[in-house]
XYZ file of C-alpha atoms in Angstrom:
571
model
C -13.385 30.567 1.161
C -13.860 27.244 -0.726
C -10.151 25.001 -1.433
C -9.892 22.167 -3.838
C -9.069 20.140 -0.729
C -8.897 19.989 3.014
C -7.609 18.009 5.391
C -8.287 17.151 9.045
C -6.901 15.104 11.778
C -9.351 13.228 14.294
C -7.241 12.624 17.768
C -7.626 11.258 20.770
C -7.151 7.750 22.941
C -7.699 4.519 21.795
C -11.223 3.549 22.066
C -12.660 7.112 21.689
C -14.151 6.728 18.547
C -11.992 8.826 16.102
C -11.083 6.164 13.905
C -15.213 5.772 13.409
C -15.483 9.199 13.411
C -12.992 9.198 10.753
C -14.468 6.857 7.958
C -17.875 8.272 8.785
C -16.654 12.039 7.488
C -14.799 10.193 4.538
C -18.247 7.959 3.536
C -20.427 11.354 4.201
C -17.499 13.194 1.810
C -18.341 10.150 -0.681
C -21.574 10.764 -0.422
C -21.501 14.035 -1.542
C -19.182 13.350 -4.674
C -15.579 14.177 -3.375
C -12.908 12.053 -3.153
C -10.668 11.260 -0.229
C -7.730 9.503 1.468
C -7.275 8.226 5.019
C -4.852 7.113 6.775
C -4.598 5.872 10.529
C -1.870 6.570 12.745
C -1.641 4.453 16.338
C 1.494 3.868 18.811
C 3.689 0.985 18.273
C 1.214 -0.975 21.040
C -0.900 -1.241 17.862
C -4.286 -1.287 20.368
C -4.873 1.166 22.660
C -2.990 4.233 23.488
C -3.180 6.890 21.502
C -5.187 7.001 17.623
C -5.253 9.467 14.967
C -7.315 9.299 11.983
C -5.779 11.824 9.451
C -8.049 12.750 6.560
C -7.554 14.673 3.373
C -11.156 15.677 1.453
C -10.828 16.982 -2.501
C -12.906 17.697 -5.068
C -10.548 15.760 -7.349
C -8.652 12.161 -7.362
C -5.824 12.279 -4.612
C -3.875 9.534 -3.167
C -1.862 10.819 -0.742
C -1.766 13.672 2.367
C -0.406 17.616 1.470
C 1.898 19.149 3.213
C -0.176 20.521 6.486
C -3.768 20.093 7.991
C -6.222 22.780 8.208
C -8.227 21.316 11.272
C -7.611 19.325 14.493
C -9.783 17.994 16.965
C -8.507 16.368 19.809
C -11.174 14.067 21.957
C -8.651 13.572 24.526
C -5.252 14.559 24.484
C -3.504 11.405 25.859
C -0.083 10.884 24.354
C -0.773 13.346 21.096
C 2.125 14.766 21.623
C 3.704 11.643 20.591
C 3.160 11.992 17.110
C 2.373 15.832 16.721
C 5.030 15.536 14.209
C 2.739 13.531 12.138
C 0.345 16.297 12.116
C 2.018 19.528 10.855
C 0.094 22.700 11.885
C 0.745 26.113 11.161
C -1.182 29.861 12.179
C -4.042 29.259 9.284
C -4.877 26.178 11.463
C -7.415 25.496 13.871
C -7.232 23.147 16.531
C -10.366 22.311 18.841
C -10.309 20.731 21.849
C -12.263 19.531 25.049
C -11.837 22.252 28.115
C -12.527 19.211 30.238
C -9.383 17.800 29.143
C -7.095 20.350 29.534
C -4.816 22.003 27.106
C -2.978 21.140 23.972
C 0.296 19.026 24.245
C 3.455 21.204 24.155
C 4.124 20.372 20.627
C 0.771 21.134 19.138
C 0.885 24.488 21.111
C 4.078 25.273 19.773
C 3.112 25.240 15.549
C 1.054 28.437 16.659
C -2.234 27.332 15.370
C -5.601 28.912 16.084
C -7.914 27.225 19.103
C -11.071 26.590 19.947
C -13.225 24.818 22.323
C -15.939 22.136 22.030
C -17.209 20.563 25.596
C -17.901 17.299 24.553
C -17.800 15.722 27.669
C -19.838 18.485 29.322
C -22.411 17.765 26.633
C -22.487 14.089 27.107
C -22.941 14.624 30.397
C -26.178 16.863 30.293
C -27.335 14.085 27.309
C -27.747 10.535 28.447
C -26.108 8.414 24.876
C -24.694 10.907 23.129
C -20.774 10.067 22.256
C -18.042 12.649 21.837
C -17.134 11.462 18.588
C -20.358 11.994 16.667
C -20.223 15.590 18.376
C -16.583 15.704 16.856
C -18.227 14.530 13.641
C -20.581 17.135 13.674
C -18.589 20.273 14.493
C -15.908 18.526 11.959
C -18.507 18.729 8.989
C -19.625 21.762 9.520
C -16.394 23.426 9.204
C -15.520 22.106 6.212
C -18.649 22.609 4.714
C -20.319 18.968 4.032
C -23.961 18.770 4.168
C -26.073 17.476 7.066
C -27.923 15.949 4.864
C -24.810 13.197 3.687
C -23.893 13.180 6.861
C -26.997 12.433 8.471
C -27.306 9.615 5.778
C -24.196 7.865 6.055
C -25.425 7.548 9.639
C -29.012 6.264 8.975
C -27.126 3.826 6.775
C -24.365 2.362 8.906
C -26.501 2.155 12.793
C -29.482 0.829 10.415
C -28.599 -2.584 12.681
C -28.189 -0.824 15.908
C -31.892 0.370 15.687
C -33.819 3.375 15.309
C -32.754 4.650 19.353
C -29.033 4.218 18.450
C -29.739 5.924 15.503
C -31.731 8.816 16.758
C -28.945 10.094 20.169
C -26.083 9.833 17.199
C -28.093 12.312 14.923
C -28.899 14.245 17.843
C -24.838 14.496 18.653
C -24.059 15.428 15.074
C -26.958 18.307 15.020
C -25.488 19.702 18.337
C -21.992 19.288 17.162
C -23.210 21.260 13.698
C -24.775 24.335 16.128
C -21.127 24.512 17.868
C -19.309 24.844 15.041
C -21.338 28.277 13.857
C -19.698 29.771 16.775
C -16.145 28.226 16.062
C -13.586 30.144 13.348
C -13.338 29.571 9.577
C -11.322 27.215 8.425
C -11.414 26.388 4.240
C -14.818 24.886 2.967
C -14.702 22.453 -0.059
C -16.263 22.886 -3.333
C -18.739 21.092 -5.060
C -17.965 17.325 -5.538
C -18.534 15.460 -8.563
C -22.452 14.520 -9.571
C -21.803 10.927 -10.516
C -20.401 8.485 -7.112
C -21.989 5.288 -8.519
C -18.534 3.961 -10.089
C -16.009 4.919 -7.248
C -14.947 2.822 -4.661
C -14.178 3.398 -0.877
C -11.015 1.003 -0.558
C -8.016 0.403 1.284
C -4.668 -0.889 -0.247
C -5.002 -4.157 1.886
C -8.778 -4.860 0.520
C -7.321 -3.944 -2.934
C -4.540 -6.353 -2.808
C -7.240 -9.232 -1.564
C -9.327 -8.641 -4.436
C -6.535 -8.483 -6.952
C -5.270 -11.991 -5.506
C -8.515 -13.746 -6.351
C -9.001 -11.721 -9.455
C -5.939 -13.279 -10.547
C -6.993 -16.780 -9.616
C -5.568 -17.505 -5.916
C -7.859 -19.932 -4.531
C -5.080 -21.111 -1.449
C -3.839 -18.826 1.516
C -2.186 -19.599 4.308
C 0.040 -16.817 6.739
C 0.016 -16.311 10.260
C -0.882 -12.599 11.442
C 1.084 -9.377 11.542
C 0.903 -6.142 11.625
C -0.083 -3.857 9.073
C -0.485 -7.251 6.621
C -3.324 -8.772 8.815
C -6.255 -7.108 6.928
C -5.469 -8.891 3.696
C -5.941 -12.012 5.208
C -9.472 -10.649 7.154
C -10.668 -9.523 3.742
C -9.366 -12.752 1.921
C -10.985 -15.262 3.983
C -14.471 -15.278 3.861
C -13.755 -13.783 -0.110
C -12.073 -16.923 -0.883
C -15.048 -19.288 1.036
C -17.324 -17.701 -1.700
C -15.092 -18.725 -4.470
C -14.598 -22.443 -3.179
C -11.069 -21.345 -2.187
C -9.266 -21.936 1.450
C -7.377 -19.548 4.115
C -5.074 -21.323 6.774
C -3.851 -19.574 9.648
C -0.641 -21.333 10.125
C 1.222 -21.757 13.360
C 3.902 -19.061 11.869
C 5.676 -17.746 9.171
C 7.703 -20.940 8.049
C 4.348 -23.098 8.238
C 2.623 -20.467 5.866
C 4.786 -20.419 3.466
C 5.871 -23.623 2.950
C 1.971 -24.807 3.003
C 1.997 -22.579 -0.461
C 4.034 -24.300 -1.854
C 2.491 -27.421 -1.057
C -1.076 -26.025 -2.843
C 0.830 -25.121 -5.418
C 2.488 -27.975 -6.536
C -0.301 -29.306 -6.339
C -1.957 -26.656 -9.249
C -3.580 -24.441 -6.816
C -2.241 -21.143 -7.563
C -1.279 -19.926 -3.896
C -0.206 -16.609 -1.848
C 0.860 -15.815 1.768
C 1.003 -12.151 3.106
C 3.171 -10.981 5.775
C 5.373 -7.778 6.930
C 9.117 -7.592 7.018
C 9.995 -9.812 9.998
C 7.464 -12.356 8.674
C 9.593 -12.320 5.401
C 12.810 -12.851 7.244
C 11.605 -16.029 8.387
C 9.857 -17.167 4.901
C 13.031 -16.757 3.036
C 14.572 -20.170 2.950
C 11.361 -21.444 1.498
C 10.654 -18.477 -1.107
C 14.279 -20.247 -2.482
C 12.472 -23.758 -2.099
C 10.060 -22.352 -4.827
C 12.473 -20.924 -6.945
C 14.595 -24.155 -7.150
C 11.553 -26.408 -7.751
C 10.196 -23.848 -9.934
C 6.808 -23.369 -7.732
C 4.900 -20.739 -8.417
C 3.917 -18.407 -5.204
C 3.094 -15.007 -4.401
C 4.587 -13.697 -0.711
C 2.981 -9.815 0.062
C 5.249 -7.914 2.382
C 3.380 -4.904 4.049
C 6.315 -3.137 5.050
C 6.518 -1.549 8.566
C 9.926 0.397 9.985
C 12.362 -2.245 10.332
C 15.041 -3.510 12.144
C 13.797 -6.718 13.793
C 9.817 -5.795 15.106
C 10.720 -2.146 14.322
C 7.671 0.518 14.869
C 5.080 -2.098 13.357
C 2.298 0.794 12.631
C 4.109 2.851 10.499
C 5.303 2.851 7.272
C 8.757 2.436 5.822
C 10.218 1.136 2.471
C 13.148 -0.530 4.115
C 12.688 -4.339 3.278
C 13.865 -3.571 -0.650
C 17.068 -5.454 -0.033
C 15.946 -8.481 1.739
C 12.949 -9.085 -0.988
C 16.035 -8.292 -3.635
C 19.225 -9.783 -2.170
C 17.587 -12.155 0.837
C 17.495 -15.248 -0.378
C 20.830 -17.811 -0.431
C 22.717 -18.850 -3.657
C 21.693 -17.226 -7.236
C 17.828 -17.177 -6.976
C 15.955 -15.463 -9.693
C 13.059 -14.263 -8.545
C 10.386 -11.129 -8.807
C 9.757 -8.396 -6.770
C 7.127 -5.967 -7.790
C 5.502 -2.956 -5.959
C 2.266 -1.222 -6.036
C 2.366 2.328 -7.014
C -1.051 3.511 -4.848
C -3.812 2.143 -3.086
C -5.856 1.425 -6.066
C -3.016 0.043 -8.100
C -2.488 -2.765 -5.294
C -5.554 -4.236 -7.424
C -3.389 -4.258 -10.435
C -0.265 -5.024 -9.077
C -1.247 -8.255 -7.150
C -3.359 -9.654 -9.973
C -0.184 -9.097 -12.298
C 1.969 -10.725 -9.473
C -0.028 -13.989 -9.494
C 0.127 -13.612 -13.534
C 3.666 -13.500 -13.686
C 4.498 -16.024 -10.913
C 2.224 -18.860 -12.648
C 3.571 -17.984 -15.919
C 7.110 -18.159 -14.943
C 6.814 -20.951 -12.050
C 8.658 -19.110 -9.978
C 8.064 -16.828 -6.600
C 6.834 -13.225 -6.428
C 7.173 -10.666 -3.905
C 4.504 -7.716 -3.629
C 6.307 -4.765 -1.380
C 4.013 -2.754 -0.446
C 3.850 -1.034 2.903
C 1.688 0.479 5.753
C 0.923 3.967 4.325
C -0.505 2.329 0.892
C -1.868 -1.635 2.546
C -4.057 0.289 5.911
C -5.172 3.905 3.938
C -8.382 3.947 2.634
C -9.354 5.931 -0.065
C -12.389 7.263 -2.492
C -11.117 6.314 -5.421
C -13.114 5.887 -9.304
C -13.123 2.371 -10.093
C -10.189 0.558 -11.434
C -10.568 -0.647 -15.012
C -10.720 -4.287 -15.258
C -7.879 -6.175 -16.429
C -7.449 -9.598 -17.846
C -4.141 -11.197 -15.846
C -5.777 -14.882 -15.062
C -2.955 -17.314 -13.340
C -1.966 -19.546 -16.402
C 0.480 -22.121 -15.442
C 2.066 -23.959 -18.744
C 1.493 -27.836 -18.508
C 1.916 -31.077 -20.618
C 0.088 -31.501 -23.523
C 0.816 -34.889 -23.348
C 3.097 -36.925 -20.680
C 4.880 -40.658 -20.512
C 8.373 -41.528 -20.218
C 9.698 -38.729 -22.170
C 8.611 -36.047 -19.666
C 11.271 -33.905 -17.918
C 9.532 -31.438 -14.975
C 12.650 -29.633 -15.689
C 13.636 -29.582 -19.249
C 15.973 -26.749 -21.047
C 13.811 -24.570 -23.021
C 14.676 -21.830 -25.042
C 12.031 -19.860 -22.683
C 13.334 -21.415 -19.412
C 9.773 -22.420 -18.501
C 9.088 -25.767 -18.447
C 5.684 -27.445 -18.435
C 4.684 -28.147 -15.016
C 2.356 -31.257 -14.477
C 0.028 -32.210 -11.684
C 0.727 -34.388 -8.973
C -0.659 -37.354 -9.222
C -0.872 -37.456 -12.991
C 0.236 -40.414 -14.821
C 3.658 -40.269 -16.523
C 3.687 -36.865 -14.818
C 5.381 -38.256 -11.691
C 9.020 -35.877 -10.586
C 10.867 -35.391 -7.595
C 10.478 -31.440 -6.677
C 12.563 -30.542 -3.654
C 15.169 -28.038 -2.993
C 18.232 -30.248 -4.422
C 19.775 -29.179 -7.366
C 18.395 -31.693 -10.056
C 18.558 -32.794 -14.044
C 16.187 -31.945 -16.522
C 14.075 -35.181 -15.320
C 14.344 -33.727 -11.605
C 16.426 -35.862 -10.171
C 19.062 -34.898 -7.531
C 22.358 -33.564 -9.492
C 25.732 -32.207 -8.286
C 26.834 -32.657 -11.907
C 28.483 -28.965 -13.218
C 26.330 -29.114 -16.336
C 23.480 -29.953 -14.511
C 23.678 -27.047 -11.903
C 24.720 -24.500 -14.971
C 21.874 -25.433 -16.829
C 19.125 -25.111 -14.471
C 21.042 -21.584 -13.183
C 20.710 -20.302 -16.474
C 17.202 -21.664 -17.249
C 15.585 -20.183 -14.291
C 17.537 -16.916 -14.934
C 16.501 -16.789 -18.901
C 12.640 -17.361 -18.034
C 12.667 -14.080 -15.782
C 15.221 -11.862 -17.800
C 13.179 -13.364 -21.197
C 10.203 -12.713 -20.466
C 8.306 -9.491 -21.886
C 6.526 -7.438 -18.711
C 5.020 -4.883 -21.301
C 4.654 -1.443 -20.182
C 3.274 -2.446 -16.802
C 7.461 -2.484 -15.591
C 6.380 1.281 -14.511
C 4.259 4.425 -14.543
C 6.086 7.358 -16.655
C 4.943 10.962 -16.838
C 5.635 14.232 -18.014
C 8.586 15.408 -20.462
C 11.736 17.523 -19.435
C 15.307 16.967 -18.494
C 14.721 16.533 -15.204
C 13.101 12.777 -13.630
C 12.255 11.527 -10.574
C 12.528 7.816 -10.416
C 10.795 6.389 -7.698
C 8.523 3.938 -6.032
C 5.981 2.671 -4.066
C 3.814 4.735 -1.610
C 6.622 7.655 -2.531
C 5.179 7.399 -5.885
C 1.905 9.768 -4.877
C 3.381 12.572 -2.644
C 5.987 13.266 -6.524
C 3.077 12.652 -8.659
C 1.278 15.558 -6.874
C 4.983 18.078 -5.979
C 5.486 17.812 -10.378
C 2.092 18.509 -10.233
C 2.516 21.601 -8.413
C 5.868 22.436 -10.840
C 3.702 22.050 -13.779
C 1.492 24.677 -12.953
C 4.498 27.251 -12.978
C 5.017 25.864 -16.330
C 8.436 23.736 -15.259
C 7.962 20.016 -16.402
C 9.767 17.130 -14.815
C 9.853 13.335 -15.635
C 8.086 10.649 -13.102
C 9.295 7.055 -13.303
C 7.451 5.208 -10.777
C 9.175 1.797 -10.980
C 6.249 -1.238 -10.616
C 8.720 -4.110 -11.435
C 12.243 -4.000 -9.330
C 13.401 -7.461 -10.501
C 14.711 -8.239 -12.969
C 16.147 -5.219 -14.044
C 15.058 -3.598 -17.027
C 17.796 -1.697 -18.109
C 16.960 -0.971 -21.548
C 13.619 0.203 -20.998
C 14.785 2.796 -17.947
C 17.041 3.665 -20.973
C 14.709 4.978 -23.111
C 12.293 6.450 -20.558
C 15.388 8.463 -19.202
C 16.280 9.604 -22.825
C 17.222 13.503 -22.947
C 17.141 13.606 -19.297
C 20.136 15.384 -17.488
C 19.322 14.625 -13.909
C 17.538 12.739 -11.920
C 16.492 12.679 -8.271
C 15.612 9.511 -6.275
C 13.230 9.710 -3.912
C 12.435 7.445 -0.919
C 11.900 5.900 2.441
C 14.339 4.069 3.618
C 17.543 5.387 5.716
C 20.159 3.868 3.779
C 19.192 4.608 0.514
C 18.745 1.065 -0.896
C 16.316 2.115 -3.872
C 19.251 4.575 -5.096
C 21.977 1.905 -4.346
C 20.185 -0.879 -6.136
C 19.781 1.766 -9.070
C 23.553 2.660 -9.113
C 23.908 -1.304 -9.120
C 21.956 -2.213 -11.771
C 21.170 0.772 -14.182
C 23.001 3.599 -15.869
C 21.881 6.891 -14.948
C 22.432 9.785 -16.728
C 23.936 13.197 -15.934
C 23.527 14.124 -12.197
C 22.050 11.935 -9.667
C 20.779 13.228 -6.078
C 18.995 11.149 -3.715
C 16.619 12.262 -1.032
C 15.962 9.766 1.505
C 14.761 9.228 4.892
C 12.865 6.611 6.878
C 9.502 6.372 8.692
C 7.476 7.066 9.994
C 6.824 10.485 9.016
C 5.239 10.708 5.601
C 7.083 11.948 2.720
C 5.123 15.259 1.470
C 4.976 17.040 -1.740
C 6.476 20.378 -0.515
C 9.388 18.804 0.575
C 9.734 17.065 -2.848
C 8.709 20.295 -4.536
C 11.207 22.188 -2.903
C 14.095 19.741 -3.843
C 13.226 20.369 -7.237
C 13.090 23.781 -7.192
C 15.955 24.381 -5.108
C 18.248 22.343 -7.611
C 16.987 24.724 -10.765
């Protein structure tokens, strides 16, 4: 039986190889012209304990996990149990484990899947360097039908350092691990891949953002680490060394962003990346840019929240603080990347707007998009280059903060002569100087609201499928479980709406206007507890006919089936 896709979860402690095993089956899957989506899954002592790598395989694009896995194989089987609800099972499953390690957890037990056994640690045993995991990877592979042959090459390919031994006792583990699975039961093969892999990429949202960051001109980063943001800053630092750019790890949160600004001003366009309690902290200072009219970018890789929450899982539930967090009226942008290759896009466009406008930019994305990785074809290229407006000519006459009819005001370099103003976080006149005067403060409110409510975002304010009376506004990582439940509706001939909202501030009222024209409900769907996507809706937009929302937090995943069935059951 061959499926359009498969998926698989890899399980066992921390150290035991199944996150390797993990992007080795999704680079062999590559390999052979498929496409595929990972995502990791670890307890909240981020190292150690116990590890997951959860894998979905397809013949065509897919950015996110379906609704159930068709294989598990457990190494070990410390602490699964912890997170079996992460890893929905059901009697067309099949779940292998090591007899040496006893049996299944309760709760895997329990979802009434089929078993089977692979001795991995007898077989180790009886062969001096073999690994469990590459025996995992074997037996793995075999199932779901991917060659030796791409399997056997990714290997070659990625030990190529370790030398030809290393090389030799892992094909050996993957060959015996192949033999074991003849003897195992079915589960789905996959069909044929695509012929041409030369222009996809094997990415994760995190990388994606990096690159988008220097595609967009960032040449300054400083941020202290945190969990799931930290791999933006490992990617960005020896990218930016290339480009004659600088990372800074800071002493914390504060220091980072406040050092942004600092490059900034001085005409370095600048970014810091953090998760929701790093945010917290940077908020004072985000409102520091927006009074001096700095341009910065801040990416929040959002994590289940309150305070240091369940940092390795994924949560939409920092919407309010990067909308409402920071003190007095501060207009300011917060965008979101729809999937793991639009964090490319969206970042690049972030660094656009916030040089154009002078002002700060939040990028929310989270953990499910920022530490996935994913096969994905290449993003097309796009042209957003950070263009900050300056004087074409300065003396005495210049005012850093004049009153345009666009609110943006050219912005000149320290150091420049006639270009000299005082930037701090004091209300100031249209020369910058330090102003309690009433007109003063009114002006500059409505200057630095005008430049963000003015300016013209294009199309790019969201993604919009499909026809019908029926929408689903939503966004974020939410955004690919609905693309692929209307999917599913839309091959029983039912067509529903998708608004997948990039740009959360500033509203765009008129433009949701049109894109919900004819519609007569809508569901919002998200992950947060509260519902603060569907309050900051009812807050700012008019929605037509009946409105449902269907919420919940982290860190379980939302899936399509649950998404389909809201839809269906509201018919």
């Amino acid at each position: 039986m061959t499926a359009r896709s498969v998926s698989v979860v890899l399980t066992g402690s921390g150290g035991s190889g199944v996150m390797t095993a993990g992007e080795m089956l999704l680079g062999a899957a590559a390999r052979a012209g498929l496409y595929g989506y990972m995502t990791r899954s670890s307890g909240p002592q981020i190292r150690g304990g116990e590890a997951a790598a959860m894998i979905r395989l397809s013949t065509t694009p897919i950015s996110s996990h379906t609704d159930r896995y068709d294989l598990l194989l457990a190494i070990d089987w410390q602490n699964v149990g912890r997170f079996a609800a992460e890893m929905p099972l059901d009697a067309d499953s099949l779940v292998i484990g090591d007899p040496a390690m006893g049996e299944a957890p309760k709760e895997v037990i329990a979802m009434g899947a089929r078993d089977a056994e692979l001795p991995m640690q007898q077989l180790c045993k009886e062969n001096k360097g073999w690994r469990p995991n590459m025996l995992a990877l074997g037996a793995v592979a075999a199932l779901i039908g991917l060659s030796e042959e791409h399997v056997i090459g990714l290997i070659q390919k990625k030990l190529k350092r370790k030398g030809e031994e290393a090389i030799t006792l892992s094909v050996d583990a993957v060959k015996a691990g192949i033999k074991a699975a003849n003897e195992m039961p079915a589960v789905p093969k996959l069909g044929e891949g695509g012929a041409d892999v030369s222009n996809r990429w094997s990415i994760t949202g995190n990388e994606a953002a990096g690159l988008g960051a220097v595609r967009g001109g960032v040449r300054f980063v400083a941020a202290y680490p945190i969990t799931p943001g930290t791999e933006i800053l490992e990617w960005l630092a020896p990218s930016l060394k290339k480009l004659g750019g600088v990372l800074v790890q800071a002493e914390d949160e504060l220091a980072s962003v406040t050092q942004i600004i600092g490059a900034s001003f001085g005409g370095i366009p600048s970014l810091t990346a953090t998760s929701g309690p790093g945010l917290a902290l940077m908020m004072e200072s985000i409102g520091l840019a927006v009074a001096s009219e700095t341009p910065i970018v801040v990416i929040d890789v959002q994590r289940g929240g309150p305070s240091t929450g369940i940092p390795t899982k994924s949560e939409q539930s920092d919407l309010n603080i990067a909308l409402y967090g920071l003190h007095g009226d501060a207009p300011h942008l917060v965008v979101a990347p729809l999937s793991i290759g639009d964090c490319l896009f969206t970042t690049q466009w972030a660094v656009h707007l916030a040089e154009a406008m002078q002002t700060a930019c939040i990028v929310l994305s989270d953990q499910s998009i920022g530490q996935s990785r994913a096969i994905i074809d290449r993003p097309a290229d796009i042209a957003f280059i950070a263009k900050r407006e300056i004087p074409e000519k300065l003396d005495e006459t210049y005012r850093r903060y004049a009153i345009t009819a666009s609110g943006i005001s050219p912005m000149s370099i320290p150091g420049t002569p006639g270009g000299q103003y005082c930037a701090d976080g004091l209300e100031h006149s249209p020369k910058g100087t330090p102003s309690s005067l009433a007109d003063d403060h009114y002006a500059q409110m409505d200057k630095r609201l005008r430049k963000i409510t003015g300016f013209n975002y294009g199309d790019h304010w969201a993604e919009i499928e499909g026809q019908g009376k029926t929408a689903v506004l939503t966004w974020g990582s939410c955004s690919s479980p609905v693309q692929e439940a209307i999917g599913r509706l839309r091959e029983t001939g039912k067509d529903v709406r998708l608004i997948a909202m990039r740009l959360l501030s500033p509203a765009q009222p008129e433009k949701l206007a049109a894109a919900l024209e004819g519609v007569e409900r809508v569901l919002v769907i998200e992950q947060s507890h509260g519902g603060q996507f569907y309050r900051y809706l009812r807050a700012h937009y008019d929605l037509p006919g009946e409105v449902k929302s269907f919420r919940r937090p982290g860190p379980l995943p939302m899936r399509p089936k649950e998404i389909h069935d809201q839809l269906v059951d509201w018919s």
